[in-house]
mmCIF file of C-alpha atoms in Angstrom:
data_model
loop_
_atom_site.group_PDB
_atom_site.id
_atom_site.type_symbol
_atom_site.label_atom_id
_atom_site.label_comp_id
_atom_site.label_asym_id
_atom_site.label_seq_id
_atom_site.Cartn_x
_atom_site.Cartn_y
_atom_site.Cartn_z
ATOM 1 C CA UNK A 1 247.993 142.087 129.177
ATOM 2 C CA UNK A 2 249.809 144.524 127.101
ATOM 3 C CA UNK A 3 248.440 146.820 124.464
ATOM 4 C CA UNK A 4 249.550 144.659 121.694
ATOM 5 C CA UNK A 5 248.074 141.622 123.288
ATOM 6 C CA UNK A 6 244.693 143.839 124.062
ATOM 7 C CA UNK A 7 244.409 144.755 120.537
ATOM 8 C CA UNK A 8 244.905 141.390 119.423
ATOM 9 C CA UNK A 9 242.063 139.852 121.499
ATOM 10 C CA UNK A 10 239.929 142.939 120.537
ATOM 11 C CA UNK A 11 240.204 141.825 117.029
ATOM 12 C CA UNK A 12 239.308 137.994 117.796
ATOM 13 C CA UNK A 13 236.372 139.497 119.656
ATOM 14 C CA UNK A 14 235.586 141.237 116.259
ATOM 15 C CA UNK A 15 235.374 144.599 118.642
ATOM 16 C CA UNK A 16 237.416 146.023 115.726
ATOM 17 C CA UNK A 17 235.812 149.878 116.852
ATOM 18 C CA UNK A 18 237.184 149.425 120.043
ATOM 19 C CA UNK A 19 240.777 148.421 118.803
ATOM 20 C CA UNK A 20 240.941 151.253 116.120
ATOM 21 C CA UNK A 21 240.676 154.027 118.943
ATOM 22 C CA UNK A 22 241.882 152.027 122.022
ATOM 23 C CA UNK A 23 245.070 154.081 122.082
ATOM 24 C CA UNK A 24 243.297 157.556 121.609
ATOM 25 C CA UNK A 25 240.963 156.475 124.362
ATOM 26 C CA UNK A 26 243.337 155.477 126.764
ATOM 27 C CA UNK A 27 245.371 158.754 126.353
ATOM 28 C CA UNK A 28 242.128 160.758 126.735
ATOM 29 C CA UNK A 29 241.639 158.633 130.127
ATOM 30 C CA UNK A 30 244.977 159.742 131.020
ATOM 31 C CA UNK A 31 244.901 163.499 130.170
ATOM 32 C CA UNK A 32 241.040 163.673 131.381
ATOM 33 C CA UNK A 33 241.520 161.465 134.627
ATOM 34 C CA UNK A 34 238.314 159.847 133.112
ATOM 35 C CA UNK A 35 236.494 157.507 135.429
ATOM 36 C CA UNK A 36 236.756 153.795 134.379
ATOM 37 C CA UNK A 37 233.145 153.197 133.619
ATOM 38 C CA UNK A 38 233.296 156.349 131.305
ATOM 39 C CA UNK A 39 236.392 154.913 129.315
ATOM 40 C CA UNK A 40 234.372 151.506 129.037
ATOM 41 C CA UNK A 41 231.259 153.706 128.060
ATOM 42 C CA UNK A 42 233.729 155.498 125.314
ATOM 43 C CA UNK A 43 234.780 152.291 123.886
ATOM 44 C CA UNK A 44 231.185 150.857 123.642
ATOM 45 C CA UNK A 45 229.972 153.790 121.994
ATOM 46 C CA UNK A 46 232.804 153.837 119.485
ATOM 47 C CA UNK A 47 232.264 150.254 118.633
ATOM 48 C CA UNK A 48 228.432 150.521 118.277
ATOM 49 C CA UNK A 49 228.947 153.802 116.263
ATOM 50 C CA UNK A 50 231.421 151.795 113.976
ATOM 51 C CA UNK A 51 228.952 148.742 113.507
ATOM 52 C CA UNK A 52 226.076 151.165 112.782
ATOM 53 C CA UNK A 53 228.134 152.870 110.003
ATOM 54 C CA UNK A 54 229.457 149.856 108.411
ATOM 55 C CA UNK A 55 225.595 148.052 108.524
ATOM 56 C CA UNK A 56 224.402 151.299 106.629
ATOM 57 C CA UNK A 57 227.628 151.423 104.037
ATOM 58 C CA UNK A 58 226.704 147.477 103.550
ATOM 59 C CA UNK A 59 222.729 148.223 103.105
ATOM 60 C CA UNK A 60 223.594 151.029 100.450
ATOM 61 C CA UNK A 61 225.797 148.829 98.695
ATOM 62 C CA UNK A 62 223.085 146.141 98.654
ATOM 63 C CA UNK A 63 220.613 148.428 97.372
ATOM 64 C CA UNK A 64 222.493 149.413 94.216
ATOM 65 C CA UNK A 65 220.940 152.763 93.796
ATOM 66 C CA UNK A 66 222.017 153.879 90.226
ATOM 67 C CA UNK A 67 222.718 157.338 91.545
ATOM 68 C CA UNK A 68 223.872 157.150 95.149
ATOM 69 C CA UNK A 69 224.593 160.777 95.722
ATOM 70 C CA UNK A 70 220.470 161.141 95.270
ATOM 71 C CA UNK A 71 219.422 162.567 98.545
ATOM 72 C CA UNK A 72 216.319 165.031 99.473
ATOM 73 C CA UNK A 73 218.809 167.563 100.346
ATOM 74 C CA UNK A 74 220.202 168.119 97.022
ATOM 75 C CA UNK A 75 216.395 168.198 95.273
ATOM 76 C CA UNK A 76 215.228 171.232 94.103
ATOM 77 C CA UNK A 77 211.496 171.210 94.932
ATOM 78 C CA UNK A 78 211.260 175.139 93.719
ATOM 79 C CA UNK A 79 211.929 173.827 90.333
ATOM 80 C CA UNK A 80 208.291 171.978 89.900
ATOM 81 C CA UNK A 81 206.233 174.091 92.922
ATOM 82 C CA UNK A 82 203.085 172.168 92.634
ATOM 83 C CA UNK A 83 204.761 168.778 93.310
ATOM 84 C CA UNK A 84 203.034 167.681 96.884
ATOM 85 C CA UNK A 85 206.163 168.360 99.344
ATOM 86 C CA UNK A 86 204.256 166.922 102.307
ATOM 87 C CA UNK A 87 203.683 163.266 100.740
ATOM 88 C CA UNK A 88 207.617 163.306 99.570
ATOM 89 C CA UNK A 89 208.606 164.117 103.477
ATOM 90 C CA UNK A 90 206.101 161.794 104.824
ATOM 91 C CA UNK A 91 207.201 158.791 102.590
ATOM 92 C CA UNK A 92 210.850 159.461 103.546
ATOM 93 C CA UNK A 93 209.935 159.208 107.188
ATOM 94 C CA UNK A 94 209.460 155.367 106.387
ATOM 95 C CA UNK A 95 205.809 155.344 108.041
ATOM 96 C CA UNK A 96 204.406 153.908 104.723
ATOM 97 C CA UNK A 97 206.973 150.991 105.146
ATOM 98 C CA UNK A 98 206.224 150.294 108.374
ATOM 99 C CA UNK A 99 202.506 150.212 107.459
ATOM 100 C CA UNK A 100 203.461 147.757 104.436
ATOM 101 C CA UNK A 101 201.884 150.370 101.841
ATOM 102 C CA UNK A 102 203.060 151.365 98.342
ATOM 103 C CA UNK A 103 203.849 154.382 96.715
ATOM 104 C CA UNK A 104 203.679 155.216 92.568
ATOM 105 C CA UNK A 105 205.601 158.134 91.185
ATOM 106 C CA UNK A 106 204.085 159.303 87.874
ATOM 107 C CA UNK A 107 205.481 162.018 85.196
ATOM 108 C CA UNK A 108 207.505 162.745 82.037
ATOM 109 C CA UNK A 109 210.972 161.942 81.960
ATOM 110 C CA UNK A 110 213.283 163.987 83.809
ATOM 111 C CA UNK A 111 211.025 165.472 86.342
ATOM 112 C CA UNK A 112 213.041 163.722 89.317
ATOM 113 C CA UNK A 113 210.956 160.422 89.889
ATOM 114 C CA UNK A 114 214.072 158.643 90.335
ATOM 115 C CA UNK A 115 215.874 161.196 92.302
ATOM 116 C CA UNK A 116 213.026 161.298 94.824
ATOM 117 C CA UNK A 117 212.623 157.336 94.743
ATOM 118 C CA UNK A 118 216.494 156.894 95.522
ATOM 119 C CA UNK A 119 216.033 159.619 98.195
ATOM 120 C CA UNK A 120 213.053 158.160 100.077
ATOM 121 C CA UNK A 121 215.414 154.509 99.465
ATOM 122 C CA UNK A 122 218.395 156.419 101.180
ATOM 123 C CA UNK A 123 216.383 157.646 104.133
ATOM 124 C CA UNK A 124 214.877 154.157 104.572
ATOM 125 C CA UNK A 125 218.008 152.727 105.044
ATOM 126 C CA UNK A 126 218.731 155.402 107.586
ATOM 127 C CA UNK A 127 215.978 154.133 109.350
ATOM 128 C CA UNK A 128 217.271 150.355 109.671
ATOM 129 C CA UNK A 129 215.417 149.295 106.331
ATOM 130 C CA UNK A 130 216.426 147.116 103.383
ATOM 131 C CA UNK A 131 216.052 148.341 100.255
ATOM 132 C CA UNK A 132 216.332 147.451 96.647
ATOM 133 C CA UNK A 133 216.583 149.471 93.725
ATOM 134 C CA UNK A 134 216.241 148.144 90.161
ATOM 135 C CA UNK A 135 215.394 149.496 86.702
ATOM 136 C CA UNK A 136 212.431 147.514 85.464
ATOM 137 C CA UNK A 137 214.234 145.731 82.524
ATOM 138 C CA UNK A 138 216.722 144.314 85.141
ATOM 139 C CA UNK A 139 213.937 143.353 87.560
ATOM 140 C CA UNK A 140 212.225 141.660 84.814
ATOM 141 C CA UNK A 141 215.474 139.667 83.745
ATOM 142 C CA UNK A 142 216.256 139.054 87.422
ATOM 143 C CA UNK A 143 212.824 138.529 88.732
ATOM 144 C CA UNK A 144 213.242 140.674 91.739
ATOM 145 C CA UNK A 145 212.195 144.031 93.241
ATOM 146 C CA UNK A 146 212.144 147.111 91.391
ATOM 147 C CA UNK A 147 212.314 151.289 91.699
ATOM 148 C CA UNK A 148 212.150 152.989 88.573
ATOM 149 C CA UNK A 149 210.801 154.005 85.037
ATOM 150 C CA UNK A 150 209.443 151.507 82.511
ATOM 151 C CA UNK A 151 208.493 152.052 79.099
ATOM 152 C CA UNK A 152 211.786 153.143 77.694
ATOM 153 C CA UNK A 153 212.844 149.862 76.570
ATOM 154 C CA UNK A 154 211.348 146.683 75.041
ATOM 155 C CA UNK A 155 209.878 144.571 77.557
ATOM 156 C CA UNK A 156 209.245 140.604 77.431
ATOM 157 C CA UNK A 157 206.054 138.909 76.331
ATOM 158 C CA UNK A 158 205.612 138.021 80.414
ATOM 159 C CA UNK A 159 206.416 141.511 81.796
ATOM 160 C CA UNK A 160 202.913 142.103 82.900
ATOM 161 C CA UNK A 161 202.748 138.549 84.572
ATOM 162 C CA UNK A 162 206.438 138.853 86.185
ATOM 163 C CA UNK A 163 204.940 142.164 87.397
ATOM 164 C CA UNK A 164 202.072 140.895 89.177
ATOM 165 C CA UNK A 165 203.773 138.081 90.467
ATOM 166 C CA UNK A 166 206.278 140.434 91.876
ATOM 167 C CA UNK A 167 203.524 142.759 93.587
ATOM 168 C CA UNK A 168 201.262 139.786 94.887
ATOM 169 C CA UNK A 169 203.924 138.450 96.307
ATOM 170 C CA UNK A 170 204.871 141.878 98.233
ATOM 171 C CA UNK A 171 201.213 143.215 99.154
ATOM 172 C CA UNK A 172 200.596 144.067 102.586
ATOM 173 C CA UNK A 173 204.051 142.199 103.393
ATOM 174 C CA UNK A 174 206.282 144.926 102.139
ATOM 175 C CA UNK A 175 206.370 148.116 100.249
ATOM 176 C CA UNK A 176 206.923 148.849 96.535
ATOM 177 C CA UNK A 177 207.677 152.370 95.691
ATOM 178 C CA UNK A 178 207.420 152.286 91.733
ATOM 179 C CA UNK A 179 207.975 155.008 89.164
ATOM 180 C CA UNK A 180 206.793 155.558 85.756
ATOM 181 C CA UNK A 181 207.009 157.897 82.739
ATOM 182 C CA UNK A 182 203.609 156.680 81.357
ATOM 183 C CA UNK A 183 200.091 157.125 82.869
ATOM 184 C CA UNK A 184 198.503 154.179 84.427
ATOM 185 C CA UNK A 185 195.801 154.317 81.640
ATOM 186 C CA UNK A 186 198.648 153.218 78.875
ATOM 187 C CA UNK A 187 200.214 150.108 81.279
ATOM 188 C CA UNK A 188 197.923 147.559 79.712
ATOM 189 C CA UNK A 189 199.128 148.383 75.953
ATOM 190 C CA UNK A 190 202.604 148.891 77.029
ATOM 191 C CA UNK A 191 202.890 145.272 79.081
ATOM 192 C CA UNK A 192 200.558 143.797 76.439
ATOM 193 C CA UNK A 193 197.926 142.096 79.235
ATOM 194 C CA UNK A 194 195.195 144.470 80.466
ATOM 195 C CA UNK A 195 193.978 141.739 82.808
ATOM 196 C CA UNK A 196 197.306 141.212 84.634
ATOM 197 C CA UNK A 197 198.011 145.008 84.926
ATOM 198 C CA UNK A 198 194.664 145.946 86.067
ATOM 199 C CA UNK A 199 195.162 142.921 89.088
ATOM 200 C CA UNK A 200 198.341 144.768 89.651
ATOM 201 C CA UNK A 201 197.264 148.006 89.990
ATOM 202 C CA UNK A 202 194.371 146.996 92.277
ATOM 203 C CA UNK A 203 196.829 145.786 94.525
ATOM 204 C CA UNK A 204 199.413 148.415 94.057
ATOM 205 C CA UNK A 205 196.842 151.506 94.550
ATOM 206 C CA UNK A 206 195.038 149.708 97.468
ATOM 207 C CA UNK A 207 197.464 151.129 100.160
ATOM 208 C CA UNK A 208 199.139 153.000 97.992
ATOM 209 C CA UNK A 209 200.564 156.800 97.523
ATOM 210 C CA UNK A 210 200.290 158.523 94.356
ATOM 211 C CA UNK A 211 203.266 161.424 93.823
ATOM 212 C CA UNK A 212 202.530 163.334 90.620
ATOM 213 C CA UNK A 213 205.898 164.779 89.263
ATOM 214 C CA UNK A 214 206.542 167.212 86.723
ATOM 215 C CA UNK A 215 205.585 168.643 84.279
ATOM 216 C CA UNK A 216 208.847 170.479 83.433
ATOM 217 C CA UNK A 217 212.271 168.331 83.174
ATOM 218 C CA UNK A 218 215.477 169.021 84.347
ATOM 219 C CA UNK A 219 216.638 167.420 81.188
ATOM 220 C CA UNK A 220 215.049 170.115 79.272
ATOM 221 C CA UNK A 221 216.451 172.976 81.526
ATOM 222 C CA UNK A 222 220.049 171.586 81.796
ATOM 223 C CA UNK A 223 220.261 170.607 77.837
ATOM 224 C CA UNK A 224 222.783 172.631 76.013
ATOM 225 C CA UNK A 225 221.579 175.308 73.672
ATOM 226 C CA UNK A 226 222.293 174.408 70.149
#
């Protein structure tokens, strides 16, 4: 089997990672007088790396982050120094996901809630978890999972019941991270169903971690002077 035939066979076996570096690795084996087992190990490692990278990229696309560049590395913790940094990094380890716990980020607009939610989502993907990011108005349209602020748009009259249904189905089975620029005391009035909101919060906070963001807003800081 010559090189062309070997390349074709590798693609038929869906070993594109090996095929992509085959010539390079063969040249390396000649230059470094690699043992056959070392050459095979390198090729297998190349294939595994490519598959892992493609899986992570696919999960990032499936998550549909609003701001896919948001990470903990580019979050300025010094801007709001009273924020519970330890909690943020604990959540980023994914331990709360393995325990099927929830998280709730509260604070005024522009204080970093969505940034942190997406950053933790990115960290979770790196740990092989599947993540879905949804703004609440889209969530309610799709009847799917959500991570983001609500209270910014007019919500349907069934909003409380829809959110309760989602939280009930995920309760102690999956983790939900929710952010809001409204205090929980306002949710009943906002969603128009105090009983449904109480039932939702009872489940969300039972194994929930609450992070208070703020009080300073990045949007106010970065707004151009008039």
